[in-house]
PDB file of C-alpha atoms in Angstrom:
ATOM      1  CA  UNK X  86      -7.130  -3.876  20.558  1.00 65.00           C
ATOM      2  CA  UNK X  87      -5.519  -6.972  23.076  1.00 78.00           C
ATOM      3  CA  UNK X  88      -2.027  -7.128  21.821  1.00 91.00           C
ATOM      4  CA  UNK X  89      -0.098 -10.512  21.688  1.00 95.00           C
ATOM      5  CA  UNK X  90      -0.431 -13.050  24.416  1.00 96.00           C
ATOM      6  CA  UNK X  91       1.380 -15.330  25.345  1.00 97.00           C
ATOM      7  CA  UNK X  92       1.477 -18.299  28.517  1.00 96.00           C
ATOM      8  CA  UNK X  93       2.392 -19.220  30.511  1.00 97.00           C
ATOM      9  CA  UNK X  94       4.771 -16.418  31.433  1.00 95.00           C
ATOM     10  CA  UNK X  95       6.800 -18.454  33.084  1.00 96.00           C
ATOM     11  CA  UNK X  96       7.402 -22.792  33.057  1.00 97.00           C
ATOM     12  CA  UNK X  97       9.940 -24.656  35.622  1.00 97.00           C
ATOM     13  CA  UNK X  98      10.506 -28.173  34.322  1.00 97.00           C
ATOM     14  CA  UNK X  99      13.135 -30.756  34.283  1.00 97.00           C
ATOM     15  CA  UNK X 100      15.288 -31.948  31.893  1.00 97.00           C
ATOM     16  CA  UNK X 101      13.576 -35.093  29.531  1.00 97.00           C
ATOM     17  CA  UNK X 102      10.101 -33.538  30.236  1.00 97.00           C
ATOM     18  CA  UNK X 103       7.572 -31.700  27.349  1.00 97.00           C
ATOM     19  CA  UNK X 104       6.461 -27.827  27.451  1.00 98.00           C
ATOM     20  CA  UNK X 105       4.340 -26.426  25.443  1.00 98.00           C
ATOM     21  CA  UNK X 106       4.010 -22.674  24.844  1.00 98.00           C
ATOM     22  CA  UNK X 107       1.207 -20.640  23.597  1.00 98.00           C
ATOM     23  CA  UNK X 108       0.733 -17.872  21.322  1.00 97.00           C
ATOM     24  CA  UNK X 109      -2.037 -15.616  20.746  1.00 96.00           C
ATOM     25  CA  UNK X 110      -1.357 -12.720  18.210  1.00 95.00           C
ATOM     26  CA  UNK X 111      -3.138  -9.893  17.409  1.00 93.00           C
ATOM     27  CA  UNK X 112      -6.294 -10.239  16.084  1.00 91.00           C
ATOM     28  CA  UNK X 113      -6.313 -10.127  12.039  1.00 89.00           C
ATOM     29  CA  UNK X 114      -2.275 -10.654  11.922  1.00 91.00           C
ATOM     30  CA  UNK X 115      -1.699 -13.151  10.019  1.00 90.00           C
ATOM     31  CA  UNK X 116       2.196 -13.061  10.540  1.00 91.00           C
ATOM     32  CA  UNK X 117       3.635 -15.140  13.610  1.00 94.00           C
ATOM     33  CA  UNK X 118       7.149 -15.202  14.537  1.00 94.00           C
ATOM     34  CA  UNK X 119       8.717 -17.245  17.429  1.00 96.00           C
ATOM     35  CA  UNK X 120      12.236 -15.613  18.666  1.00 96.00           C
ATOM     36  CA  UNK X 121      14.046 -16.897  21.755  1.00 96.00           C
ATOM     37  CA  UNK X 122      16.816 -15.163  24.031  1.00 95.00           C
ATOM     38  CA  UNK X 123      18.959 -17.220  26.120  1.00 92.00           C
ATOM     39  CA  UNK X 124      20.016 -15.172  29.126  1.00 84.00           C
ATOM     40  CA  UNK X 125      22.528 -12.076  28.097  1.00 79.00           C
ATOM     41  CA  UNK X 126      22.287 -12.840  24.321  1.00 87.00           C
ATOM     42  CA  UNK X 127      20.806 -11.893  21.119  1.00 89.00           C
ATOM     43  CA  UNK X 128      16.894 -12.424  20.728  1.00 93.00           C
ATOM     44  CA  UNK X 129      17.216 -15.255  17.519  1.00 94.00           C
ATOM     45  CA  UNK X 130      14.571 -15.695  15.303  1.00 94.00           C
ATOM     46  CA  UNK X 131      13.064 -19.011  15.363  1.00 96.00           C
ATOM     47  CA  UNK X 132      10.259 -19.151  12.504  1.00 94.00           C
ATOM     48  CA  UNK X 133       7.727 -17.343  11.089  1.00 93.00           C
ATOM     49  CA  UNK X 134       4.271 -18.253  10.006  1.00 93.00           C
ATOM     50  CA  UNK X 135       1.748 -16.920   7.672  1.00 91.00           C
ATOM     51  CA  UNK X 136      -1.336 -17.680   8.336  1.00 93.00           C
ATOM     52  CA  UNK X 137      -0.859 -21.819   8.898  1.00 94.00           C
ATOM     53  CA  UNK X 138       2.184 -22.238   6.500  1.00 93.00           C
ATOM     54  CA  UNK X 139       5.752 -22.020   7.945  1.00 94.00           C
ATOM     55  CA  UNK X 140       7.168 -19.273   5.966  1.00 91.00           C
ATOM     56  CA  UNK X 141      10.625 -19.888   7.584  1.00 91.00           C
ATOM     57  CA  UNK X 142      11.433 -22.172  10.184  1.00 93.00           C
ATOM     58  CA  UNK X 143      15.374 -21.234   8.962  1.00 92.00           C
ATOM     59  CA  UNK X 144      16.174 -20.890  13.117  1.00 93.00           C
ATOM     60  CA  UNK X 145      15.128 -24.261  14.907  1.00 95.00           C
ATOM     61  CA  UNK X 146      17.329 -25.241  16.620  1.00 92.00           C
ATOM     62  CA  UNK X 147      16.626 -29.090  16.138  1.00 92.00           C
ATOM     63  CA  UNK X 148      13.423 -31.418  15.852  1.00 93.00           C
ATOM     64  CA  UNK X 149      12.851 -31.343  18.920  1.00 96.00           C
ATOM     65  CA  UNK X 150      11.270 -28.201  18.676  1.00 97.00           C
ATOM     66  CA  UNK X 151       7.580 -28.168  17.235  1.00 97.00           C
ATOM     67  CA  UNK X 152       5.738 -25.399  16.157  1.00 97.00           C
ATOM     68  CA  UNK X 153       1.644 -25.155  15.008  1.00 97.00           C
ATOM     69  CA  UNK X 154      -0.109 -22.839  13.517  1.00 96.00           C
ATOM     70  CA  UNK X 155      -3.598 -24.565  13.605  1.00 86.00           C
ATOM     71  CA  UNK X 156      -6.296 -22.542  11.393  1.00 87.00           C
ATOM     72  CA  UNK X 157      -3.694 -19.476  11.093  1.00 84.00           C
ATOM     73  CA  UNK X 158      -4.947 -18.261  14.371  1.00 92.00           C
ATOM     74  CA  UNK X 159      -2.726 -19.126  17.575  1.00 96.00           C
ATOM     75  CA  UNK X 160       0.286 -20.823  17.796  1.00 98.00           C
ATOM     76  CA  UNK X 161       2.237 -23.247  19.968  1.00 98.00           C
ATOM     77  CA  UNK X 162       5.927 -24.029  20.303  1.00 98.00           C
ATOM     78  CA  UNK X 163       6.470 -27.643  21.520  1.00 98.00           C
ATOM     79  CA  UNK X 164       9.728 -28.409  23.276  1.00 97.00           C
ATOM     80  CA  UNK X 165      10.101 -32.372  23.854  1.00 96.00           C
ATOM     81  CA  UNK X 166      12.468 -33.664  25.189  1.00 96.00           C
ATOM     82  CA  UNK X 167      13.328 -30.129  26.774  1.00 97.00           C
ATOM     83  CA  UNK X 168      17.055 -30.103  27.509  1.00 96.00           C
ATOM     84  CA  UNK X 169      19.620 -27.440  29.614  1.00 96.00           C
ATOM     85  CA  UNK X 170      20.150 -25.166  26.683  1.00 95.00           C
ATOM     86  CA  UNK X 171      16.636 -25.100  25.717  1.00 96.00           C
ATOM     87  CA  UNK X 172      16.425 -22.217  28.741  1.00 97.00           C
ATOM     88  CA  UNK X 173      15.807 -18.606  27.965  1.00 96.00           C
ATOM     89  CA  UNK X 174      12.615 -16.194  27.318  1.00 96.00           C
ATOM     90  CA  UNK X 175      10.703 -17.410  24.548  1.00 97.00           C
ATOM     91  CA  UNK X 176       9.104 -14.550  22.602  1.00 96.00           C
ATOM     92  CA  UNK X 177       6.045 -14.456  20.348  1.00 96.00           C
ATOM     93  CA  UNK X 178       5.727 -11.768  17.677  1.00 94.00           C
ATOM     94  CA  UNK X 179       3.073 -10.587  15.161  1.00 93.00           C
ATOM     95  CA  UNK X 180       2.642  -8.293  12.411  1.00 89.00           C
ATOM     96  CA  UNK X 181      -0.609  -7.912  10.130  1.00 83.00           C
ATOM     97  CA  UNK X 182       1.370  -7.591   6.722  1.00 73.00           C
ATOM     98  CA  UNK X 183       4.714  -9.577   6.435  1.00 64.00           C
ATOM     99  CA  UNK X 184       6.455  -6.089   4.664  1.00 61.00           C
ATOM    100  CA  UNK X 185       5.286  -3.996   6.908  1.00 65.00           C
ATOM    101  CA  UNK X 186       7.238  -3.996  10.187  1.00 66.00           C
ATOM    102  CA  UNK X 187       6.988  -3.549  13.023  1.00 74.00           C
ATOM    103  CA  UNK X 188       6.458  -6.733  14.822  1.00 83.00           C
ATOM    104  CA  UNK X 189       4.267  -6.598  17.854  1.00 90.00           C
ATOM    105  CA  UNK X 190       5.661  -8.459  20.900  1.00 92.00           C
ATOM    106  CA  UNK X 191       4.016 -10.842  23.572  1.00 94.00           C
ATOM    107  CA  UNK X 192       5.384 -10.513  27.022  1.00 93.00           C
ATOM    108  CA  UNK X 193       7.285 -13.846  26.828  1.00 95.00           C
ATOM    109  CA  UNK X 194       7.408 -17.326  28.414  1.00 96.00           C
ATOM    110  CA  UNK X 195      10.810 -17.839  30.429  1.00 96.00           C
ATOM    111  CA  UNK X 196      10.974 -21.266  30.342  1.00 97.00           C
ATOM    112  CA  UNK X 197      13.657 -23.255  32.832  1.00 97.00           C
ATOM    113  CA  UNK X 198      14.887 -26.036  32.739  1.00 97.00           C
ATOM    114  CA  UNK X 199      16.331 -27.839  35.886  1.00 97.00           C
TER     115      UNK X 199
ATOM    116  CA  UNK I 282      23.290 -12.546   5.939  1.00 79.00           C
ATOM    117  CA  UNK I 283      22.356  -9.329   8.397  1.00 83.00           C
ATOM    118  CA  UNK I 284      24.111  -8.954  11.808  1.00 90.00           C
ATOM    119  CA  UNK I 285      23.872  -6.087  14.556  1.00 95.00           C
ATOM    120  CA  UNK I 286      26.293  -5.684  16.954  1.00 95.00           C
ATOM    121  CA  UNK I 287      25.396  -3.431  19.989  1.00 96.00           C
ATOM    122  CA  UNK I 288      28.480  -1.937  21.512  1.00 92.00           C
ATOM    123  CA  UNK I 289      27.812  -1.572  25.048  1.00 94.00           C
ATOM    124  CA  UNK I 290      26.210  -4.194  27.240  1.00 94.00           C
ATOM    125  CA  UNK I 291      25.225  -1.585  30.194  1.00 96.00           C
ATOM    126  CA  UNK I 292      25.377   2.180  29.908  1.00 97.00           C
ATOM    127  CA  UNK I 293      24.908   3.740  33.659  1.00 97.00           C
ATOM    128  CA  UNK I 294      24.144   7.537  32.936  1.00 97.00           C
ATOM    129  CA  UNK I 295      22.891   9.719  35.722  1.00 97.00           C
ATOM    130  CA  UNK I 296      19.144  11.407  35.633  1.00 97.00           C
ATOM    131  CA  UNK I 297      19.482  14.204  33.216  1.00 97.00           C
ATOM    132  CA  UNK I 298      22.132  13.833  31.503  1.00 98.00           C
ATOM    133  CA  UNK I 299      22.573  12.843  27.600  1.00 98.00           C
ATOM    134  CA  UNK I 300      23.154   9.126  26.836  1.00 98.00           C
ATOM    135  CA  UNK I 301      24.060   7.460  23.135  1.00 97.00           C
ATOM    136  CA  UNK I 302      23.183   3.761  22.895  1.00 98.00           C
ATOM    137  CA  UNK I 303      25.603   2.122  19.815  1.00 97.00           C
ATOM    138  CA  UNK I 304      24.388   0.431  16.879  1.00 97.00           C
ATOM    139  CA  UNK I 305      26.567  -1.165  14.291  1.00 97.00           C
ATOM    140  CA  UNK I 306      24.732  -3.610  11.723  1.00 95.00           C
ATOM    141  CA  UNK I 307      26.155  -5.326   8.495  1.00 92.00           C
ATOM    142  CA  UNK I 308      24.198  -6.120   5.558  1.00 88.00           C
ATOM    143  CA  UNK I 309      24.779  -6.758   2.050  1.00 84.00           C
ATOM    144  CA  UNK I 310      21.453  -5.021   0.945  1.00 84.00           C
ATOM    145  CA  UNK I 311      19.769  -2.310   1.997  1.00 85.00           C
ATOM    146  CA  UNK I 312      17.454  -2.571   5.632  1.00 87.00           C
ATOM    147  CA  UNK I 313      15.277  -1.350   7.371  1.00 90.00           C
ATOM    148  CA  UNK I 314      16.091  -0.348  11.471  1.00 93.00           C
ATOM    149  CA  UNK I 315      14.936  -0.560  14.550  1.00 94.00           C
ATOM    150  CA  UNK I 316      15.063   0.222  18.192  1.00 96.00           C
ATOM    151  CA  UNK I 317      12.925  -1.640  20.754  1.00 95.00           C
ATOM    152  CA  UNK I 318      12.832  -1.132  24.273  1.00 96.00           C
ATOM    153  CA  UNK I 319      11.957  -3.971  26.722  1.00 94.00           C
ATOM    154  CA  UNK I 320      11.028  -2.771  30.485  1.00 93.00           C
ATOM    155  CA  UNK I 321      11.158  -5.143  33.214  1.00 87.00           C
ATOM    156  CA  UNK I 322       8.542  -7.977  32.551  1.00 83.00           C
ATOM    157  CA  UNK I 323       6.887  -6.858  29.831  1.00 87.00           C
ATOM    158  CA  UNK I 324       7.725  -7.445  25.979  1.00 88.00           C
ATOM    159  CA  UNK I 325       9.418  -5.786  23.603  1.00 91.00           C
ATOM    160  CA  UNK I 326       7.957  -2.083  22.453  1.00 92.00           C
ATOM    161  CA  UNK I 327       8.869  -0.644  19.429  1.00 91.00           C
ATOM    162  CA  UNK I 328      10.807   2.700  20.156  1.00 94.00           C
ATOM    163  CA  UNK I 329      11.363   4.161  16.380  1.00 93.00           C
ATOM    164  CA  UNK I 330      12.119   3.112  12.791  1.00 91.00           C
ATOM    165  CA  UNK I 331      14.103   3.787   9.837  1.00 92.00           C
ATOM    166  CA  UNK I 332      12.393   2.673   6.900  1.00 88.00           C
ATOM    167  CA  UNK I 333      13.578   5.827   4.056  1.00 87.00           C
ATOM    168  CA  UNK I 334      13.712   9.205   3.973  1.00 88.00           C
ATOM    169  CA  UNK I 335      15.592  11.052   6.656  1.00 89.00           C
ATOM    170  CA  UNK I 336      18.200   9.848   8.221  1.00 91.00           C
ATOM    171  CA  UNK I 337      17.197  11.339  11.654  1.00 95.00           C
ATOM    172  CA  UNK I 338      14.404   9.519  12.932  1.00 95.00           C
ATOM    173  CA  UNK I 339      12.131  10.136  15.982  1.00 95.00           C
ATOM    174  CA  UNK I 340      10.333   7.983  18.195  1.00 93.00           C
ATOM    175  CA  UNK I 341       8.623   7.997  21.405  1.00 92.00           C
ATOM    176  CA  UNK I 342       9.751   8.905  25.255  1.00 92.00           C
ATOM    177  CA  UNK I 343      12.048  11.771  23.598  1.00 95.00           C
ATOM    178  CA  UNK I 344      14.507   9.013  21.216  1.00 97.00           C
ATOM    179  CA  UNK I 345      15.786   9.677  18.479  1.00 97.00           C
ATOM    180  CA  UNK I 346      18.465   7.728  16.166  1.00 97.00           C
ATOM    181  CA  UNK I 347      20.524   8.444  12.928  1.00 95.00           C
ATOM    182  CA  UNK I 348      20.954   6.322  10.178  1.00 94.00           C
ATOM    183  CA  UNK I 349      24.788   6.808   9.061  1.00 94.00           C
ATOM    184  CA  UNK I 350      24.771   4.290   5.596  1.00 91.00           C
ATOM    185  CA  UNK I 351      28.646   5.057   5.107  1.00 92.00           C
ATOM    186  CA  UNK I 352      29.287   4.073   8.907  1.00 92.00           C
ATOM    187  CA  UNK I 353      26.008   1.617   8.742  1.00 94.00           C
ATOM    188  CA  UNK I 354      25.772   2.872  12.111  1.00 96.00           C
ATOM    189  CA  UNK I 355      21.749   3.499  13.999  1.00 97.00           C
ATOM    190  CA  UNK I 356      23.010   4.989  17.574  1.00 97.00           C
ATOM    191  CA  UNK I 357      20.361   6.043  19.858  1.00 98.00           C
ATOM    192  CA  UNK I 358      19.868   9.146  21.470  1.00 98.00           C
ATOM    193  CA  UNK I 359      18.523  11.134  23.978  1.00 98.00           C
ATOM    194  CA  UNK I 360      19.663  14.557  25.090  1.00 97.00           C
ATOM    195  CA  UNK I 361      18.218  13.940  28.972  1.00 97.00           C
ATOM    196  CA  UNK I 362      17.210  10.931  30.526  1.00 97.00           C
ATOM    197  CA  UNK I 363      14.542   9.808  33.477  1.00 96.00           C
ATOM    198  CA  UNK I 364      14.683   6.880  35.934  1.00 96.00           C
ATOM    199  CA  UNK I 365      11.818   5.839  33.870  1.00 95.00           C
ATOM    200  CA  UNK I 366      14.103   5.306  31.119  1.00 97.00           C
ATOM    201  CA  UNK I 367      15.876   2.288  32.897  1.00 96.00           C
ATOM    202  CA  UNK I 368      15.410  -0.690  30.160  1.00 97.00           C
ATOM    203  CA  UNK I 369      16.721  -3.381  27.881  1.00 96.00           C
ATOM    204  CA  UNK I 370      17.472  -1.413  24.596  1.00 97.00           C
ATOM    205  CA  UNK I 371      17.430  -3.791  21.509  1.00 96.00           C
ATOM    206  CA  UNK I 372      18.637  -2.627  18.229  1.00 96.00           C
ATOM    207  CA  UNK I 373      17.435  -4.434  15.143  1.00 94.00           C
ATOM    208  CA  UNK I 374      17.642  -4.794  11.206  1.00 92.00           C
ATOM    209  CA  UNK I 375      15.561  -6.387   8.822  1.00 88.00           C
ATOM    210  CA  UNK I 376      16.338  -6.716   4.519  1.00 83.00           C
ATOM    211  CA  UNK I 377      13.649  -4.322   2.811  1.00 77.00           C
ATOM    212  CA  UNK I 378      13.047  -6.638   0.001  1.00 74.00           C
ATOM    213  CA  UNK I 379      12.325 -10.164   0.785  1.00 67.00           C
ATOM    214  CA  UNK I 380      12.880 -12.223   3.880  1.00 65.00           C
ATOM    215  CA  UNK I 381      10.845 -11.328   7.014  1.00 74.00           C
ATOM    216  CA  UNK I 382      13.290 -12.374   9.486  1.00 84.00           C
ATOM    217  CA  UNK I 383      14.421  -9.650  11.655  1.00 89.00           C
ATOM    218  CA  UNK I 384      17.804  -9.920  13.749  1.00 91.00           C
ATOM    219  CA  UNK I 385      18.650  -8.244  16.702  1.00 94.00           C
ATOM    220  CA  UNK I 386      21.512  -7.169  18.470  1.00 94.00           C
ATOM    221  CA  UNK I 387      22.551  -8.550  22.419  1.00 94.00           C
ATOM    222  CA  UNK I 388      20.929  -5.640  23.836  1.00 95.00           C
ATOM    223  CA  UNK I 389      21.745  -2.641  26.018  1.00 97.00           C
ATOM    224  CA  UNK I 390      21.045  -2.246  29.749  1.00 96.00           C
ATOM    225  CA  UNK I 391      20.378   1.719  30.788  1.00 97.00           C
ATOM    226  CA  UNK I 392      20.905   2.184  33.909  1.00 97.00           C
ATOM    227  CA  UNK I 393      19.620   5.977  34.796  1.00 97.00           C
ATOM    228  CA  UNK I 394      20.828   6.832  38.567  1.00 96.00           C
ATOM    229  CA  UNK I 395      19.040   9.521  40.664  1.00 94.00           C
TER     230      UNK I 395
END
């Protein structure tokens, strides 16, 4: 089975400008989680979808992160304005049953901004 | 709340030899645990679990890792590593009732010298 996708793998913009990041889980999982690691930290959870519905969107940083789930398949993460801080690896994760771990992991967008 | 705390940022261990990754988490209710490995540009892989039952739990590439409750300790082991085994180790914890939010730990560099 193709395992989580995720692109681009890596996004260069400055400051003020919009990104948008794409998710494709596995087939049939209808759990989506967003995580993020700014450089030498902790991977944070960032929400976590099932099927369309935000189940938890607990770790947003602030609005001007925006995350779809359009017709529970993938997913996009919306960063506008993007700011300094916003850099790191953006991670995409999905699982087929919510209580079942373990969560299957995209590659990751490392998104910079400049 | 859950936190992990992983104890050493970069463990250089020479080909062979034995190496112990830390794990410390703190919980107020009982967890699962996990340890995922992330190679060089690729995502995270899950490396073993510790859902119930024994406390000495094995994964792949010759891990294993202990689940100490009384020290709520889940170090990682293995008794002789390969330059292969040069990664980003990530320990994690999720609650085993409710909540689907799973929270890692900083992460550990290996470094395995020839």
């Amino acid at each position: 089975e193709a395992g989580v996708t995720q692109f681009p793998s890596h996004s260069v913009i400055e400051k003020g400008q919009t990104v948008t990041l794409r998710c494709d889980p596995i087939s049939g999982h209808d759990n989506l989680y967003w995580y993020r690691r700014v450089m030498g930290k902790e991977i944070k959870f960032l929400l976590h979808f099932v099927k369309e519905s935000k189940q938890d969107e607990s770790g947003m940083p602030n609005n001007r992160f925006l995350a779809e789930r359009t017709g529970g398949t993938y997913s996009t993460l919306k960063v506008q304005p993007a700011e300094l801080e916003d850099s790191g690896v953006y991670f995409c994760a999905s699982s087929q049953e919510a209580l079942r771990p373990p969560l299957h992991f995209g590659n990751g967008t490392r998104l910079t901004v400049t | 709340a859950q936190s992990v705390t992983q104890l050493d940022s970069q463990v250089p261990v020479f080909e062979e030899a034995p190496v112990e990754l830390r794990c410390n988490y703190s919980s107020s209710v009982s967890v699962y645990l996990f340890w995922y490995v992330q190679y060089p540009n690729q995502g995270l892989q899950l490396l073993l679990k510790y859902l119930s039952g024994s406390t000495l739990v094995k994964g792949i590439n010759g891990f294993e890792a202990e689940f100490n409750k009384s020290q709520t300790s889940f170090h990682l082991r293995k008794p002789s590593v390969h330059i292969s085994d040069t990664a980003e180790y990530f320990c994690a914890v999720r609650k085993n009732t409710g909540g689907f939010k799973t929270i890692f730990g900083a992460g550990t560099r290996l470094f395995v010298k020839a």
